[in-house]
Tab-separated table of C-alpha atoms in Angstrom:
chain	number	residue	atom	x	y	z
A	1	UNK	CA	60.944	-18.702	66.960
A	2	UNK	CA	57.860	-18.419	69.739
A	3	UNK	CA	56.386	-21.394	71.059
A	4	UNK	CA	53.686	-23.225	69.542
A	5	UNK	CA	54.173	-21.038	66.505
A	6	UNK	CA	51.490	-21.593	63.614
A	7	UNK	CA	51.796	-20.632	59.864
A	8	UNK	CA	48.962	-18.192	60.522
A	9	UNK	CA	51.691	-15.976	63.020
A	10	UNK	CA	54.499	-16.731	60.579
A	11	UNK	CA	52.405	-14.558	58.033
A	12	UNK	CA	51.268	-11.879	60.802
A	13	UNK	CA	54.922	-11.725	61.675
A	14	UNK	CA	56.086	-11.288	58.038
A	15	UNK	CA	53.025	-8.679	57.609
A	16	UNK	CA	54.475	-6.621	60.695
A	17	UNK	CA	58.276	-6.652	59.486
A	18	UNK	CA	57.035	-4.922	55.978
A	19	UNK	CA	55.070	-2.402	57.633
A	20	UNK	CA	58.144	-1.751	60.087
A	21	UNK	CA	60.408	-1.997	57.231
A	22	UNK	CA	58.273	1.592	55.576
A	23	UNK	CA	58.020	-0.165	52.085
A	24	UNK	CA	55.256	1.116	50.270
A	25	UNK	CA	53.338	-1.923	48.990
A	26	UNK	CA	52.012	-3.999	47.454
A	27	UNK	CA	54.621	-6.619	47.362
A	28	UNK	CA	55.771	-9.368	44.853
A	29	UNK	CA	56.816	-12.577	47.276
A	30	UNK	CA	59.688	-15.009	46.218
A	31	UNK	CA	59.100	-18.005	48.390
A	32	UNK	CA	60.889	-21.020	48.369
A	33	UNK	CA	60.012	-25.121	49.944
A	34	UNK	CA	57.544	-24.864	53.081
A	35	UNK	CA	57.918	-21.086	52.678
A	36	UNK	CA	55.366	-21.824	49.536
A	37	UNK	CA	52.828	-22.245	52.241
A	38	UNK	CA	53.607	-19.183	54.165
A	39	UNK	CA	53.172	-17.362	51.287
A	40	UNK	CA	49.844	-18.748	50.273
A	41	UNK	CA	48.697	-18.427	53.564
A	42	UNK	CA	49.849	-14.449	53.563
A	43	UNK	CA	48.085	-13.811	50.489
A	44	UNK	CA	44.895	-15.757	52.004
A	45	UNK	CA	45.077	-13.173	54.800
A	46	UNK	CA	46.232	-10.263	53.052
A	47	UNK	CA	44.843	-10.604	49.384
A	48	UNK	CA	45.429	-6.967	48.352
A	49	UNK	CA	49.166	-6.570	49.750
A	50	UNK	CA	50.298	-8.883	46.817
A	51	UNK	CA	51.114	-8.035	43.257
A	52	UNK	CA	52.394	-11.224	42.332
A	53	UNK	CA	54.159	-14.295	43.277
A	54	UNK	CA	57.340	-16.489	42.503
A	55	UNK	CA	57.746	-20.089	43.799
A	56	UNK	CA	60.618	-22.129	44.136
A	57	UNK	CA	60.202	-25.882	43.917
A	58	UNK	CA	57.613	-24.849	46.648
A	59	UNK	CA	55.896	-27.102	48.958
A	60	UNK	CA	52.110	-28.258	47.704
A	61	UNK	CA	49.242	-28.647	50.032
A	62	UNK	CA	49.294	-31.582	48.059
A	63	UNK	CA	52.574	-32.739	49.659
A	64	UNK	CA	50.774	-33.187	53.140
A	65	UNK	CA	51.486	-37.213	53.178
A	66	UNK	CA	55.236	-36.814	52.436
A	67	UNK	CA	55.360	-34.116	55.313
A	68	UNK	CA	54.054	-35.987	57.865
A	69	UNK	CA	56.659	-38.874	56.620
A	70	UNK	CA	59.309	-36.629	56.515
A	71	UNK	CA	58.298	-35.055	60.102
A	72	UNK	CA	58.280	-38.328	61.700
A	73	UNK	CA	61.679	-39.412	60.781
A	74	UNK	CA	63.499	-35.643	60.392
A	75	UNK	CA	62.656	-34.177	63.512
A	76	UNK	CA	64.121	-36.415	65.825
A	77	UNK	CA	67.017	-35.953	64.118
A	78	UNK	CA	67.261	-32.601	64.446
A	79	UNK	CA	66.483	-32.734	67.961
A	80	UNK	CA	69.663	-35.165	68.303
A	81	UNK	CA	71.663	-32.621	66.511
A	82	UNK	CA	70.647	-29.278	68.046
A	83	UNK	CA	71.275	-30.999	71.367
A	84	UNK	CA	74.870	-31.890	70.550
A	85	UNK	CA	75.747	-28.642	68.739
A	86	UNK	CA	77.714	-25.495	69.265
A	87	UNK	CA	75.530	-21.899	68.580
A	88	UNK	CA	76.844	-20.753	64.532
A	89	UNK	CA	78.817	-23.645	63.981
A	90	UNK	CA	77.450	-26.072	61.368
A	91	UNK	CA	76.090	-29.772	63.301
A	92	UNK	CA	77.815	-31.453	60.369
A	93	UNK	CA	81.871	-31.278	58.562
A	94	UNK	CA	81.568	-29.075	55.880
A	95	UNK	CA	84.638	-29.747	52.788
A	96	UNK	CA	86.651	-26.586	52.711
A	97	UNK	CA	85.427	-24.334	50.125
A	98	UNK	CA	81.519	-24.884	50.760
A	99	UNK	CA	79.772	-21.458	50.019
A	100	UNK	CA	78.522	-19.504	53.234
A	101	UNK	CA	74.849	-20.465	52.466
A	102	UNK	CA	75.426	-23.901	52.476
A	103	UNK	CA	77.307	-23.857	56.078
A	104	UNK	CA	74.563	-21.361	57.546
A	105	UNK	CA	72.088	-23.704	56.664
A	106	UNK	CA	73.857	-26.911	58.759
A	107	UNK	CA	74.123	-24.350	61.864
A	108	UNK	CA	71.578	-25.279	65.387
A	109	UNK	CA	70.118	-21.625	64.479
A	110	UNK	CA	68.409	-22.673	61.098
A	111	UNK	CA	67.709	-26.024	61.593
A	112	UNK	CA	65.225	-24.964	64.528
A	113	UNK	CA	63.943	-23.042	62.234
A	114	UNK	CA	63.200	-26.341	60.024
A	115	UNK	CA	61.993	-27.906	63.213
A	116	UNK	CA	59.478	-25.041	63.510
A	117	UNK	CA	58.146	-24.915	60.626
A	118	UNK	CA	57.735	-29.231	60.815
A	119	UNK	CA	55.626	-28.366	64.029
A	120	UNK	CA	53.542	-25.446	62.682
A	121	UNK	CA	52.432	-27.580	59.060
A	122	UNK	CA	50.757	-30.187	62.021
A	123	UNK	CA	48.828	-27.481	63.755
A	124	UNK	CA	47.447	-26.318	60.895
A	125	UNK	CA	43.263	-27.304	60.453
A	126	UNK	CA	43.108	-30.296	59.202
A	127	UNK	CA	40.916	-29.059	55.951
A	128	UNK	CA	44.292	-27.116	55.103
A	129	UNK	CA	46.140	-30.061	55.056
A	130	UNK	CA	44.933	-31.929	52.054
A	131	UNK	CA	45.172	-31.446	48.426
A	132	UNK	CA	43.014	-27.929	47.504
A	133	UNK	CA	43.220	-26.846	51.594
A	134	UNK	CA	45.049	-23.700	50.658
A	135	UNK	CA	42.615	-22.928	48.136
A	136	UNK	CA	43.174	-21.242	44.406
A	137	UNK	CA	45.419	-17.708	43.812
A	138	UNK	CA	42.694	-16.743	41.259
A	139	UNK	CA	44.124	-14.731	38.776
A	140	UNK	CA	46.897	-13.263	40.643
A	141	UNK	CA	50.212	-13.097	38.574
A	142	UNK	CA	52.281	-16.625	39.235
A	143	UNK	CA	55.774	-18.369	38.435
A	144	UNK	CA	56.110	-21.710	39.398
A	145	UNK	CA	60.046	-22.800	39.109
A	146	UNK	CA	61.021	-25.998	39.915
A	147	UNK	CA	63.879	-28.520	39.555
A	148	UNK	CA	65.194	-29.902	36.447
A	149	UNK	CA	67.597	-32.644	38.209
A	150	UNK	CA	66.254	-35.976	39.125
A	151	UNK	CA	67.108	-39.930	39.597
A	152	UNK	CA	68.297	-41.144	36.108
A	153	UNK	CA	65.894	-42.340	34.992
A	154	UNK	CA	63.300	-40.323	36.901
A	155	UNK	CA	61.588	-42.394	40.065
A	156	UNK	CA	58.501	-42.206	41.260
A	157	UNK	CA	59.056	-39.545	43.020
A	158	UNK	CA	60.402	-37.309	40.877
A	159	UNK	CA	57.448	-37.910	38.568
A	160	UNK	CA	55.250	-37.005	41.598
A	161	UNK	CA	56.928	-33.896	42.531
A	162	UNK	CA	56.878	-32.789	38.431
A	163	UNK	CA	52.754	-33.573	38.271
A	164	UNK	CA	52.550	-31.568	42.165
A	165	UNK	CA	54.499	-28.249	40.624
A	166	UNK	CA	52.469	-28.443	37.286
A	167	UNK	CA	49.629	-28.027	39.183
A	168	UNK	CA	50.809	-25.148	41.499
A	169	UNK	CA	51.193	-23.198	38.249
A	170	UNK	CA	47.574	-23.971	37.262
A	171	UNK	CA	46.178	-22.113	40.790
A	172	UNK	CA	46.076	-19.105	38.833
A	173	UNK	CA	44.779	-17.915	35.441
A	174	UNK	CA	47.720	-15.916	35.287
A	175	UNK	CA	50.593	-19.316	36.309
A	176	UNK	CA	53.074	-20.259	34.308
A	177	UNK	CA	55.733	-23.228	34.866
A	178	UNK	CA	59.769	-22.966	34.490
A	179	UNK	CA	61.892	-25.550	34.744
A	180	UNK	CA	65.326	-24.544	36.189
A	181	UNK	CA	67.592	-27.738	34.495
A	182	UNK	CA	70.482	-27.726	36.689
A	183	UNK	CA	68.833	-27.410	39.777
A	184	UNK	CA	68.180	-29.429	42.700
A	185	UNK	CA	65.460	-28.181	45.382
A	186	UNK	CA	67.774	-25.585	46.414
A	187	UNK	CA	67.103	-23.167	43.067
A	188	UNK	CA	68.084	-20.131	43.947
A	189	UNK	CA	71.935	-21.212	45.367
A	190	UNK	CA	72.103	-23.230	42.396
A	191	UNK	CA	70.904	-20.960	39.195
A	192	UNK	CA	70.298	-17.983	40.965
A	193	UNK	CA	70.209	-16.312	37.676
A	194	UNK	CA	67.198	-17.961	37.023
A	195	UNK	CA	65.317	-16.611	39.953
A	196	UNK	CA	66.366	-13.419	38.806
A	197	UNK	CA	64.255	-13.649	35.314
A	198	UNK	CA	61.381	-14.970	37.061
A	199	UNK	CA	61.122	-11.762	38.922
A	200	UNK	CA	61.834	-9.374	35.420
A	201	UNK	CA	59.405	-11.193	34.325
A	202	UNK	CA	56.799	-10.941	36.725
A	203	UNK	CA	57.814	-6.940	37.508
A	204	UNK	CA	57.503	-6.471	33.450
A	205	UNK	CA	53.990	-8.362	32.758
A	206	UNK	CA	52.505	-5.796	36.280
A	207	UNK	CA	54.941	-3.151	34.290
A	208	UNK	CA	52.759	-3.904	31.061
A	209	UNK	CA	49.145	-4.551	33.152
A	210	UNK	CA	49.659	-0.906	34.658
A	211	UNK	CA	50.850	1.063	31.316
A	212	UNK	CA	47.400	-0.657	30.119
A	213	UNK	CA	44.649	0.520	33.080
């Protein structure tokens, strides 16, 4: 990743790679955790290049306090890791049998990639970076899917987190809410399957909108 990257380039850059990649838009984006952002921001920039979008226990920009908690205390850790690692080989012991995903995401390569995106949330103006800063998705076509597994009983937290993805699905006219029940934050590795229907149903209700015009 560049230096002194901001969310802002992270959409530019993802705008370039689709119109290098010759796909005819517009797109439907699947984004999942801080990507939630990145995607909002895209469709901020580029309103009319998206069809619809699917989020995955996304990050809120009403999540900005827990960021800057988690920021402070993660990234020096990944700083002592990535110093100490070896390029492709996961910073941690992995059990034998872990699933390829899982091991990429322990390598030096991704977590400076976590690192980045930790830096480019701060630079962001600080009206973004309160509840509302991203602003609405007005009535553009919306899953929210988050996480069914929590403490037992549910902390806190988890109650938090539930009330913050509720009210991702209501930045749209068109949102709706799923809850994926044997999932924790990492949805699509753990019921990919529902990821999958998200997007049918997303593609079939544009499917329907378009048969209609």
């Amino acid at each position: 990743a560049p230096q002194n990257w901001t969310q802002e380039g992270m959409a530019e850059d993802l705008h370039t790679l689709l119109a290098a990649s010759k796909e005819s838009g517009p797109v439907l984006i699947v984004a999942h955790s801080m990507g939630g952002l990145v995607a909002r921001q895209y469709i901020r920039k580029y309103p009319k290049d998206v069809v619809g979008l699917v989020l995955l226990d996304a990050t809120s920009d009403e999540d900005f306090a827990e960021l800057n908690a988690a920021a402070t205390a993660v990234v020096p850790q990944l700083d002592a890791a990535i110093a100490s690692s070896t390029p492709g080989v996961p910073v941690v012991g992995m059990p034998a049998g872990t699933a390829p995903e899982m091991t990429m995401a322990f390598t030096p390569e991704i977590l400076r990639g976590v690192k980045t995106e930790f830096e480019a949330l701060d630079r962001l103006p600080k009206e973004m970076k309160q509840a509302g800063g991203f602003g609405n998705l007005g009535d553009l076509p919306l899953i929210v899917v988050r996480r069914g597994k929590t403490s037992q009983p549910a902390n806190e937290a988890d109650l938090s987190h539930q009330r913050i993805q509720e009210n991702l699905a209501k930045l749209s006219t068109r949102g709706s809410l799923i809850v994926a029940t044997n999932s924790g934050h990492t949805i699509a590795l753990d019921e990919p399957a529902v990821v999958a229907d998200a997007v049918r149903k997303l593609l079939d209700e544009l499917a329907l909108n378009k048969d209609k015009k």
